[in-house]
JSON list of C-alpha atoms in Angstrom, two decimals:
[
{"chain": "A", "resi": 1, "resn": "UNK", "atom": "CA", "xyz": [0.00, 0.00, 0.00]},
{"chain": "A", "resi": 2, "resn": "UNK", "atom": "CA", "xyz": [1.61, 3.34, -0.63]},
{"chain": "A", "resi": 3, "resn": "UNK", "atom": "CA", "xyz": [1.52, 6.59, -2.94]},
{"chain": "A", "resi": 4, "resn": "UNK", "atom": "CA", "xyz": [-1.06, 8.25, -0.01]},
{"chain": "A", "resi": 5, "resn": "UNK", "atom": "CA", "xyz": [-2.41, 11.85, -0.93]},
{"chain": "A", "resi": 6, "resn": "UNK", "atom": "CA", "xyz": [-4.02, 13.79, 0.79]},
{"chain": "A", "resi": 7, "resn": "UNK", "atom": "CA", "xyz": [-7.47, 15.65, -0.27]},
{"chain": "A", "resi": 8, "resn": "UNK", "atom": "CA", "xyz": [-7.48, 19.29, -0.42]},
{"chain": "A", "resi": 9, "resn": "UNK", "atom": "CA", "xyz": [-9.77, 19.42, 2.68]},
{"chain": "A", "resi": 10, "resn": "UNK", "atom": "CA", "xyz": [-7.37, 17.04, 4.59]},
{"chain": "A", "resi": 11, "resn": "UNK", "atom": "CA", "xyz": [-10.16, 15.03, 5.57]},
{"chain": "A", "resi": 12, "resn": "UNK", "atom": "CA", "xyz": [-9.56, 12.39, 3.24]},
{"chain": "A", "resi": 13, "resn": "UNK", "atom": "CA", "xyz": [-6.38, 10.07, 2.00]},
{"chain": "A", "resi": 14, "resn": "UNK", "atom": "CA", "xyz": [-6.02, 8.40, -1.23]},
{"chain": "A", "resi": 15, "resn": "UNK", "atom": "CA", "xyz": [-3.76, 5.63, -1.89]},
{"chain": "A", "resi": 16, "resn": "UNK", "atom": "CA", "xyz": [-3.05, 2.43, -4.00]},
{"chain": "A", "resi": 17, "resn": "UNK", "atom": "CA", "xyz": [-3.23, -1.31, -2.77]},
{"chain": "A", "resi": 18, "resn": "UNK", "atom": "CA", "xyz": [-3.20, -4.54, -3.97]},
{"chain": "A", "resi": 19, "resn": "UNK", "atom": "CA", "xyz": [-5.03, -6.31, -1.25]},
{"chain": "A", "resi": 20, "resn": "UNK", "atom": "CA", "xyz": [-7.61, -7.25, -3.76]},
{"chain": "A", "resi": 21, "resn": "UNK", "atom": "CA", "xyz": [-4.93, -8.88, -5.88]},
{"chain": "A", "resi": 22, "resn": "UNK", "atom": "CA", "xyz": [-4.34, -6.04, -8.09]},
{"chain": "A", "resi": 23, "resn": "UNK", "atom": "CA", "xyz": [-3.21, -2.38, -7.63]},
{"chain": "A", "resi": 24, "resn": "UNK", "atom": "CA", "xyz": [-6.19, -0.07, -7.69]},
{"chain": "A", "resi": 25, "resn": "UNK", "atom": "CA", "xyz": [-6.80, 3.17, -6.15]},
{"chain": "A", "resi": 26, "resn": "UNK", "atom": "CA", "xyz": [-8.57, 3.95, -2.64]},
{"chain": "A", "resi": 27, "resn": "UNK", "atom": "CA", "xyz": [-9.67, 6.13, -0.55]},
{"chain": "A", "resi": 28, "resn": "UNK", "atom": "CA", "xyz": [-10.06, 6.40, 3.09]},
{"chain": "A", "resi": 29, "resn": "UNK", "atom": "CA", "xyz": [-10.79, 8.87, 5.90]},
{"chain": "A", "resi": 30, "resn": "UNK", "atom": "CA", "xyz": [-7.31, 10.55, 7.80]},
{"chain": "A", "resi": 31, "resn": "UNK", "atom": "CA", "xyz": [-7.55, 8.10, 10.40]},
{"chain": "A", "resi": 32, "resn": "UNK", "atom": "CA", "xyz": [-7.53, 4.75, 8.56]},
{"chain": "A", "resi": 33, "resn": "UNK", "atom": "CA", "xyz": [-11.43, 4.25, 8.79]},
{"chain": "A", "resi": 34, "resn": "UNK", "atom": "CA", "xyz": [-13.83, 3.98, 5.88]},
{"chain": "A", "resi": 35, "resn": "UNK", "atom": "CA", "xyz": [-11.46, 2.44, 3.29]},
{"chain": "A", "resi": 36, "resn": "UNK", "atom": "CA", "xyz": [-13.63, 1.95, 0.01]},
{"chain": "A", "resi": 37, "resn": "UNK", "atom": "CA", "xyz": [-11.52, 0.70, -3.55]},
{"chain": "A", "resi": 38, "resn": "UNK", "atom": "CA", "xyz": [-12.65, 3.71, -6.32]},
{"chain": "A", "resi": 39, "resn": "UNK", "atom": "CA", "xyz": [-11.59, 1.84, -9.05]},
{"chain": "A", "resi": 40, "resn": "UNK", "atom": "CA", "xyz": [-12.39, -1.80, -8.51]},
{"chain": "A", "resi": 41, "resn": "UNK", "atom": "CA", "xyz": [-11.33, -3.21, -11.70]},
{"chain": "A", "resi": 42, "resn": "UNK", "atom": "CA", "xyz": [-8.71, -5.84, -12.66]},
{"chain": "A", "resi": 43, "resn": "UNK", "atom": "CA", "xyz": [-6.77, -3.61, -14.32]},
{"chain": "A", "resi": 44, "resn": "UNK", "atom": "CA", "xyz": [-3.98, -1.74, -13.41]},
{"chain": "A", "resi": 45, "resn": "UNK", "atom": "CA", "xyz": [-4.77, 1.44, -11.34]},
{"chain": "A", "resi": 46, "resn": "UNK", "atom": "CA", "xyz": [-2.26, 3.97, -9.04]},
{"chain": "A", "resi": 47, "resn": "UNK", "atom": "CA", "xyz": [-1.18, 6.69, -8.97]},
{"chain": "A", "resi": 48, "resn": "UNK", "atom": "CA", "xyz": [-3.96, 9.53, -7.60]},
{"chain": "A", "resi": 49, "resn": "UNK", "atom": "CA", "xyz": [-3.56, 12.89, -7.52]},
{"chain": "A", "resi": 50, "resn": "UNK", "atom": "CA", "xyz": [-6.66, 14.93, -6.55]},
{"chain": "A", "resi": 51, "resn": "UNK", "atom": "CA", "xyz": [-7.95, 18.46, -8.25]},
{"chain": "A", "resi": 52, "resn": "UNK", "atom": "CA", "xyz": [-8.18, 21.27, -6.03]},
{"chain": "A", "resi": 53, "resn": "UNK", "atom": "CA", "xyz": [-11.73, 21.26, -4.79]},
{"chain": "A", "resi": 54, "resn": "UNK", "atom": "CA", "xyz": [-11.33, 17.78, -3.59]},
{"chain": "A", "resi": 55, "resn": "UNK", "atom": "CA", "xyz": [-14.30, 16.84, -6.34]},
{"chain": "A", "resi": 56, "resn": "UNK", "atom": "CA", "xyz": [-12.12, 14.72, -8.87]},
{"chain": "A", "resi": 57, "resn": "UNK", "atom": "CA", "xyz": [-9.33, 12.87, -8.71]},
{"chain": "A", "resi": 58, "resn": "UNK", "atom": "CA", "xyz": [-7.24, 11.33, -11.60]},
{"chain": "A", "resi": 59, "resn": "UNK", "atom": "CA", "xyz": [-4.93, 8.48, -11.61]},
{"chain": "A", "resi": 60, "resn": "UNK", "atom": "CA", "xyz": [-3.64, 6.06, -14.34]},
{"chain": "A", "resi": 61, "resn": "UNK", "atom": "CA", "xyz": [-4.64, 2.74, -15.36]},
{"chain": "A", "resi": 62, "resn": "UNK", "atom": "CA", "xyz": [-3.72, 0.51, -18.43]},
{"chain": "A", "resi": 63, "resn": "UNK", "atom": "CA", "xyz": [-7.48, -0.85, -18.82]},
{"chain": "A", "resi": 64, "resn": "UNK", "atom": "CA", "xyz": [-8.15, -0.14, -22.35]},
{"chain": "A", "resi": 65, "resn": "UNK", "atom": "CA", "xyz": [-4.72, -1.28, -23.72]},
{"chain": "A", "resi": 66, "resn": "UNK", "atom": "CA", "xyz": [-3.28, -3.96, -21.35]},
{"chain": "A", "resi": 67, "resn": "UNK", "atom": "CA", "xyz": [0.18, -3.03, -20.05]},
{"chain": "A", "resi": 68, "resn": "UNK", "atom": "CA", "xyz": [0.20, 0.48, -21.48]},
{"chain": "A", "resi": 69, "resn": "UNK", "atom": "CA", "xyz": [-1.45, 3.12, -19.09]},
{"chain": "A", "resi": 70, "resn": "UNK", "atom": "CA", "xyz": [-3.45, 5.91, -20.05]},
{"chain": "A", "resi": 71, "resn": "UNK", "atom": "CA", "xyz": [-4.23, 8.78, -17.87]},
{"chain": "A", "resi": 72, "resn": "UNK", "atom": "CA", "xyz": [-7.59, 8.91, -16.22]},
{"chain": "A", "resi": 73, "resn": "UNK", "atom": "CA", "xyz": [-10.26, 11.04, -14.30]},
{"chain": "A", "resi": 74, "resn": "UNK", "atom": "CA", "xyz": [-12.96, 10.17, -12.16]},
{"chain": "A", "resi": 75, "resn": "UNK", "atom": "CA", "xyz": [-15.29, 11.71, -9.66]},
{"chain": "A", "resi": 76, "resn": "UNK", "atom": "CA", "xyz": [-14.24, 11.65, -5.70]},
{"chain": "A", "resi": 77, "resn": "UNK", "atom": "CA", "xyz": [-16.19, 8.63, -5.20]},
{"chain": "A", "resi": 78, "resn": "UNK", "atom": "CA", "xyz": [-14.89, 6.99, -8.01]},
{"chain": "A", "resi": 79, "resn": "UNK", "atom": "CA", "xyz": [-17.68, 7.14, -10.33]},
{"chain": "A", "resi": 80, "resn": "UNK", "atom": "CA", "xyz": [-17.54, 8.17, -14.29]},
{"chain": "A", "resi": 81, "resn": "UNK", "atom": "CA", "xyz": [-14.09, 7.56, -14.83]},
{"chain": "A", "resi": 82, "resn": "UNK", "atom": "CA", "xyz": [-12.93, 9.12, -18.04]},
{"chain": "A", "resi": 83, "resn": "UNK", "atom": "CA", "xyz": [-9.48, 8.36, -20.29]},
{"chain": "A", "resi": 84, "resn": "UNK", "atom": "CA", "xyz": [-7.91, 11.56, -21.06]},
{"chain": "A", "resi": 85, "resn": "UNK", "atom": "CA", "xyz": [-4.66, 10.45, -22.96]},
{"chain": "A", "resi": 86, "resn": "UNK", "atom": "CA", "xyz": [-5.56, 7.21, -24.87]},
{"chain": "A", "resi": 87, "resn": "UNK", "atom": "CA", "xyz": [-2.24, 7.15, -26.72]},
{"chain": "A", "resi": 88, "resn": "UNK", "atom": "CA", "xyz": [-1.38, 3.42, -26.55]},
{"chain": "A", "resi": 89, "resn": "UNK", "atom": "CA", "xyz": [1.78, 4.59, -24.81]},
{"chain": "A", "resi": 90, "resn": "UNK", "atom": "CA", "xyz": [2.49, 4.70, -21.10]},
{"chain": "A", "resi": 91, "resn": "UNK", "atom": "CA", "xyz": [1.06, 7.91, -19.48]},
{"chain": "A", "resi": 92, "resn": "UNK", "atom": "CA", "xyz": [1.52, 7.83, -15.78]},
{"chain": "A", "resi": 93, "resn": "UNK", "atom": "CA", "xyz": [2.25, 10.39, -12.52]},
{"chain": "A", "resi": 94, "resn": "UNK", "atom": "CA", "xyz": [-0.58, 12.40, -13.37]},
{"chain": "A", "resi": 95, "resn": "UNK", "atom": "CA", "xyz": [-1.22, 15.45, -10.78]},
{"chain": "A", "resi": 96, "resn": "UNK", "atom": "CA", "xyz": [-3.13, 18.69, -10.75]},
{"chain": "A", "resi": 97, "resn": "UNK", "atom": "CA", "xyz": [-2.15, 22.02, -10.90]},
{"chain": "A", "resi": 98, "resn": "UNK", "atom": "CA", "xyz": [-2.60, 24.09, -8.18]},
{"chain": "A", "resi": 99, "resn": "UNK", "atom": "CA", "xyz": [-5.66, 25.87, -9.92]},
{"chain": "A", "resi": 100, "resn": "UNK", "atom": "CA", "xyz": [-7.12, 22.67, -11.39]},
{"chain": "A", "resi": 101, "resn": "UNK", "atom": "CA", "xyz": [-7.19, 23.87, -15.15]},
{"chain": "A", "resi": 102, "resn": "UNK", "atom": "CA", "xyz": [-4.14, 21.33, -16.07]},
{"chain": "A", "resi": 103, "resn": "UNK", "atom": "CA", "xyz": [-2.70, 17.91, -15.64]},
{"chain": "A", "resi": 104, "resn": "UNK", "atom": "CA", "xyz": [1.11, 17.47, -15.72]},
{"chain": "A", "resi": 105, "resn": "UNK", "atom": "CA", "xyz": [2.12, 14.04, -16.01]},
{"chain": "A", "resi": 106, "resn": "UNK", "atom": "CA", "xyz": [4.78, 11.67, -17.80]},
{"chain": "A", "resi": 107, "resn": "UNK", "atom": "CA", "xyz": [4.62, 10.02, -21.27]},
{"chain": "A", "resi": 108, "resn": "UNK", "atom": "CA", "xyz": [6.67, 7.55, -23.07]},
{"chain": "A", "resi": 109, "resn": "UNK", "atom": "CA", "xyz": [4.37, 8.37, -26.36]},
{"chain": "A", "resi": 110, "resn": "UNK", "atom": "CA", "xyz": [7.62, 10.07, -28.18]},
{"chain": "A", "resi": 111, "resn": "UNK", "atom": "CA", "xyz": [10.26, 7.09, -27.27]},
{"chain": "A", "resi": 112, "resn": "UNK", "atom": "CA", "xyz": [11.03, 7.40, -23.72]},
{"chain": "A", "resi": 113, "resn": "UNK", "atom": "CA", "xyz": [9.78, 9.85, -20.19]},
{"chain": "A", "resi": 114, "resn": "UNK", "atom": "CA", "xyz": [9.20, 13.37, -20.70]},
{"chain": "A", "resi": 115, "resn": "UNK", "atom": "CA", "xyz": [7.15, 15.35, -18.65]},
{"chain": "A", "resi": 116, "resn": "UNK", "atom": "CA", "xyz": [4.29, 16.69, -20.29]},
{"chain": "A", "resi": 117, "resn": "UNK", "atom": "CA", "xyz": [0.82, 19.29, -19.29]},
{"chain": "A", "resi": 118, "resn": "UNK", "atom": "CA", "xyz": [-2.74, 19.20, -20.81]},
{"chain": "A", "resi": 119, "resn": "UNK", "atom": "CA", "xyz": [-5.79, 20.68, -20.09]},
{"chain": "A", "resi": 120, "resn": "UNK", "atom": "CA", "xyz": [-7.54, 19.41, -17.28]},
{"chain": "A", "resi": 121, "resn": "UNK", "atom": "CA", "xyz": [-10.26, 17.43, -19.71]},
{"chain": "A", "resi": 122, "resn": "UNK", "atom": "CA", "xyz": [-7.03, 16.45, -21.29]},
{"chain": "A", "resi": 123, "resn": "UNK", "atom": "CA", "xyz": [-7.03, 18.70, -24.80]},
{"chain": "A", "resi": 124, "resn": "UNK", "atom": "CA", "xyz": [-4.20, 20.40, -25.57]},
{"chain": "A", "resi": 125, "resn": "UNK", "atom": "CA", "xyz": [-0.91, 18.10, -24.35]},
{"chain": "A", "resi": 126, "resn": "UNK", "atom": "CA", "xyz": [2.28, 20.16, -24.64]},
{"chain": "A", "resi": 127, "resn": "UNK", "atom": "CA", "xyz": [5.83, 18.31, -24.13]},
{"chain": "A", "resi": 128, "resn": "UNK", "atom": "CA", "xyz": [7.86, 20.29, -21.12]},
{"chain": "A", "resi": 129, "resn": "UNK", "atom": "CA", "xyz": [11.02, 18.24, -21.62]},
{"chain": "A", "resi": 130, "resn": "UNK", "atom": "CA", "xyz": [13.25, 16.81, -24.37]},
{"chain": "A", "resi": 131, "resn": "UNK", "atom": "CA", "xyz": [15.70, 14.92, -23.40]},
{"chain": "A", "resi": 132, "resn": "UNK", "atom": "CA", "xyz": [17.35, 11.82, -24.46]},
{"chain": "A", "resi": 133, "resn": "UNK", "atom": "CA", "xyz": [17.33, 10.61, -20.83]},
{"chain": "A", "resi": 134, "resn": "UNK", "atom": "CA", "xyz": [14.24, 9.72, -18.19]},
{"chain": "A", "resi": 135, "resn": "UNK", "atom": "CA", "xyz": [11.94, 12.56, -17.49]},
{"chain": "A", "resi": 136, "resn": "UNK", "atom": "CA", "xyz": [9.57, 11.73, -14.83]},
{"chain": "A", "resi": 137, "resn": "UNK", "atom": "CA", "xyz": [7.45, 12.72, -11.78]},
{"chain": "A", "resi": 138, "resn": "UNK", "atom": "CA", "xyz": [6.38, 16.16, -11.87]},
{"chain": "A", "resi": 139, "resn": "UNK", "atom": "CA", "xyz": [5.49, 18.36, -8.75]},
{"chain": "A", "resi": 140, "resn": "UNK", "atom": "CA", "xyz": [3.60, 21.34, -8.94]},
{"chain": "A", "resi": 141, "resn": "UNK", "atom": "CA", "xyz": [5.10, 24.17, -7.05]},
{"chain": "A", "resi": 142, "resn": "UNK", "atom": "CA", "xyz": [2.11, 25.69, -4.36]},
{"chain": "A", "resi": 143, "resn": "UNK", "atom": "CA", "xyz": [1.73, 28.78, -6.93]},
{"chain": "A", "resi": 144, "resn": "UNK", "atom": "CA", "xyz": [1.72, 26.57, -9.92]},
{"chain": "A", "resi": 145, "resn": "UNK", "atom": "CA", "xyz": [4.43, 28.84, -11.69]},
{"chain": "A", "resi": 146, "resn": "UNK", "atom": "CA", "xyz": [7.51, 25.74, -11.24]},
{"chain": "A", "resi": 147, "resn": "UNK", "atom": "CA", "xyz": [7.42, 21.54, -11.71]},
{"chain": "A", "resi": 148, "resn": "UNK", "atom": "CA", "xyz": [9.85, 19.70, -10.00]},
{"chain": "A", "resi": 149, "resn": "UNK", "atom": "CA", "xyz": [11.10, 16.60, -12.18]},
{"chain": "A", "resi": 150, "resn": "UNK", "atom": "CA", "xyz": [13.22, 13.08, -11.71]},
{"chain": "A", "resi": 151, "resn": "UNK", "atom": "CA", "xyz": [15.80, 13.24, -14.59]},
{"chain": "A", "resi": 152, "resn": "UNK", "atom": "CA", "xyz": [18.51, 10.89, -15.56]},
{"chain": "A", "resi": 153, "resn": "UNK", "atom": "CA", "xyz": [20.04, 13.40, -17.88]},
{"chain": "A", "resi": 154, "resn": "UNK", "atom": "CA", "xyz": [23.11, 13.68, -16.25]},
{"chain": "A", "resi": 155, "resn": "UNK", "atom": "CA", "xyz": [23.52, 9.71, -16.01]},
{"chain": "A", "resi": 156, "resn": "UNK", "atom": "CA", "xyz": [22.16, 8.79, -12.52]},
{"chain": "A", "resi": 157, "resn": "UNK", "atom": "CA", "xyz": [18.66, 10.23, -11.43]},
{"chain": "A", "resi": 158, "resn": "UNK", "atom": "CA", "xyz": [18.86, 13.71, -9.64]},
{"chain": "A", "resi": 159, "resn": "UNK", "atom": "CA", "xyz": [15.99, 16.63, -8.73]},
{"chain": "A", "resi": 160, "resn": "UNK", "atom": "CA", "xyz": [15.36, 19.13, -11.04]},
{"chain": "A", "resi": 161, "resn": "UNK", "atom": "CA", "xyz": [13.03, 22.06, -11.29]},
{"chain": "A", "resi": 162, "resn": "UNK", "atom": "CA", "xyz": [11.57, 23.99, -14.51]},
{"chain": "A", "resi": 163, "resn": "UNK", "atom": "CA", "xyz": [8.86, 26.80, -15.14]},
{"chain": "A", "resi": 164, "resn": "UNK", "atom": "CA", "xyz": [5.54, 25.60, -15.88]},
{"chain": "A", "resi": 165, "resn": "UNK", "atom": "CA", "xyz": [5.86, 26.14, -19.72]},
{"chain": "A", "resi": 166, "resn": "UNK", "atom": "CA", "xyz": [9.22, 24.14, -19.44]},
{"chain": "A", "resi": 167, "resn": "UNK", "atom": "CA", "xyz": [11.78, 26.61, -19.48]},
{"chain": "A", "resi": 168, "resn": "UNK", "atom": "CA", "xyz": [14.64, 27.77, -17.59]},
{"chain": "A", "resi": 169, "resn": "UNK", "atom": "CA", "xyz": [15.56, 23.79, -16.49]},
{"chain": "A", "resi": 170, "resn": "UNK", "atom": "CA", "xyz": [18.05, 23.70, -13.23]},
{"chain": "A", "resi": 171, "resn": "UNK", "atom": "CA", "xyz": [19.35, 20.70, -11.62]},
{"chain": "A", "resi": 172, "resn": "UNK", "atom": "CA", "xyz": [18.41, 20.95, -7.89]},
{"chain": "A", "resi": 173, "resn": "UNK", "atom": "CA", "xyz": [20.88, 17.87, -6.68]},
{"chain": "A", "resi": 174, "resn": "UNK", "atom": "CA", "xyz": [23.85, 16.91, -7.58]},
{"chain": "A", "resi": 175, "resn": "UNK", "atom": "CA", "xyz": [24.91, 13.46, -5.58]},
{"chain": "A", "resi": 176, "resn": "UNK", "atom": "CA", "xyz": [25.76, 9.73, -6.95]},
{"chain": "A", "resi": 177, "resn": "UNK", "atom": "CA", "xyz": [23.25, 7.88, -5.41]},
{"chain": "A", "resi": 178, "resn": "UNK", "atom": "CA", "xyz": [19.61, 8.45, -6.69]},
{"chain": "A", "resi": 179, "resn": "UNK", "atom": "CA", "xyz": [17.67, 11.62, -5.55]},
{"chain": "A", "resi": 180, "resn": "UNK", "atom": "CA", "xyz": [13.84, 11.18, -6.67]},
{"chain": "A", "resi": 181, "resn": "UNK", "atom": "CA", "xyz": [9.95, 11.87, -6.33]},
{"chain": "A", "resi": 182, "resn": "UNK", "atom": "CA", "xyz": [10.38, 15.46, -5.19]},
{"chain": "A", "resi": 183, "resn": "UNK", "atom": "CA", "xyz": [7.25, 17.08, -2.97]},
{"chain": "A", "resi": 184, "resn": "UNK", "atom": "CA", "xyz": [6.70, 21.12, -2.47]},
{"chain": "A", "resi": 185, "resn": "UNK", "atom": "CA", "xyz": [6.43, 22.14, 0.87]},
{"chain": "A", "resi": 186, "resn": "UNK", "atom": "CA", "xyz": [3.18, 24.25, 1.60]},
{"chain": "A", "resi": 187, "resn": "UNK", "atom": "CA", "xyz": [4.98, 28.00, 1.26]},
{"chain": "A", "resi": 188, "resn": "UNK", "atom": "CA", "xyz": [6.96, 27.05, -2.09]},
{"chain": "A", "resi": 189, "resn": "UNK", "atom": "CA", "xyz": [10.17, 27.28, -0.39]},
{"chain": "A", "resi": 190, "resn": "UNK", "atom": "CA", "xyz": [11.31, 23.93, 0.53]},
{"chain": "A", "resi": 191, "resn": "UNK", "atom": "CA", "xyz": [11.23, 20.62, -1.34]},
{"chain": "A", "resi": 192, "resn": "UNK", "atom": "CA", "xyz": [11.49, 16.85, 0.33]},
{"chain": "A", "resi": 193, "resn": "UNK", "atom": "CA", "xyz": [12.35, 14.23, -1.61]},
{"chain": "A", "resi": 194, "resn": "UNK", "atom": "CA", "xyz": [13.90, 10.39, -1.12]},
{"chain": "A", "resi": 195, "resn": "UNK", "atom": "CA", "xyz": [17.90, 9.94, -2.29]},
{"chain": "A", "resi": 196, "resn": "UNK", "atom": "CA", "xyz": [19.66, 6.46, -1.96]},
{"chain": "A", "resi": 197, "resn": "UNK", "atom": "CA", "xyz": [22.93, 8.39, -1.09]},
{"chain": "A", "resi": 198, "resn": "UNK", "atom": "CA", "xyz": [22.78, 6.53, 2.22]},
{"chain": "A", "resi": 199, "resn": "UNK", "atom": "CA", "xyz": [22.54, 2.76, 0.73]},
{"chain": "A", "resi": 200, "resn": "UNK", "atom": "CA", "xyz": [18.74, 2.62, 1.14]},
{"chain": "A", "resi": 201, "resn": "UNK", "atom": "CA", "xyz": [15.95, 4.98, 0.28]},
{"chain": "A", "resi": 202, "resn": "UNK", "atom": "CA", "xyz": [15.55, 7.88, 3.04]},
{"chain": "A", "resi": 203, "resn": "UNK", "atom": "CA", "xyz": [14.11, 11.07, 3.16]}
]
């Protein structure tokens, strides 16, 4: 069980599990109670992220096209779930802007990870990153004017951050050992993330 996020309101956590035999997406109240599977499919579902006013939330699953996910979006309670990619490609890490009007997220549809953004009904994808190398996990910033990325550009995978229209790329770490899956802090002025400097994955 892991990849928890919280709902806008706090009340609420989101997370994937397999305890039904295959990952899907839940939700539950803060403290543990009420756990309810959203997606309930035999697919493959993770990966939630949920839009500002706590009414949607969007995730990935590869149940149209078996071992390729597409990025989805459903209501709160997991009802209507709609695919907004459908590219036959692996579209995963999908998360909200702080506004709600887009989606950034990571595609493999031109070769290999880039990070792109689309619309929040999922018109208009626009590719953030070109690179040669693995583009992947993107953070909104608080304000929504930054992403923070995983990239392997440099030949091991380090934090880096970008505006949201993809310019002005700067490499954040600079270790090694793995730095990945960077997280804002609430004020926009800190960012946590896990490294495998250490041997193992820490914070």
């Amino acid at each position: 069980e892991w990849e928890p996020h919280w709902s806008p309101d706090r009340s609420k956590i989101a997370f994937t599990s397999n305890r039904d035999g295959n990952w899907q997406v839940y939700v539950m109240n803060a403290n543990g109670t009420g756990q309810i599977n959203l997606t309930n499919t035999s697919s493959y579902d993770f990966g939630s992220s949920w839009s500002p006013d706590g009414t949607k939330i969007t995730f990935s699953s590869d149940r149209d096209v078996p071992g390729f996910a597409d990025v989805y979006v459903m209501n709160a309670d997991g009802s209507n779930p709609v695919n907004l990619t459908n590219t036959g490609a692996n579209d995963v890490h999908p998360v909200f802007s702080p506004n709600g009007a887009k989606i950034a997220f990571t595609s493999a549809r031109d070769g290999n990870d880039e990070i792109y953004v689309m619309d929040a009904d999922g018109s208009n994808p626009i590719r953030l990153t070109n690179n040669a190398a693995q583009d992947n996990l993107p953070a909104w910033s608080p304000d929504g004017s930054k992403i923070a990325f995983t990239s392997f550009r440099n030949g091991n995978y380090e934090i880096y951050v970008m505006n949201a229209n993809g310019s002005n790329v700067t490499r954040l770490t600079n270790n090694g050992a793995e730095d990945i899956e960077p997280s804002w802090s609430l004020d926009g002025q800190s960012i946590v993330f896990v490294s495998y400097r250490n041997g193992n994955p820490e914070i």
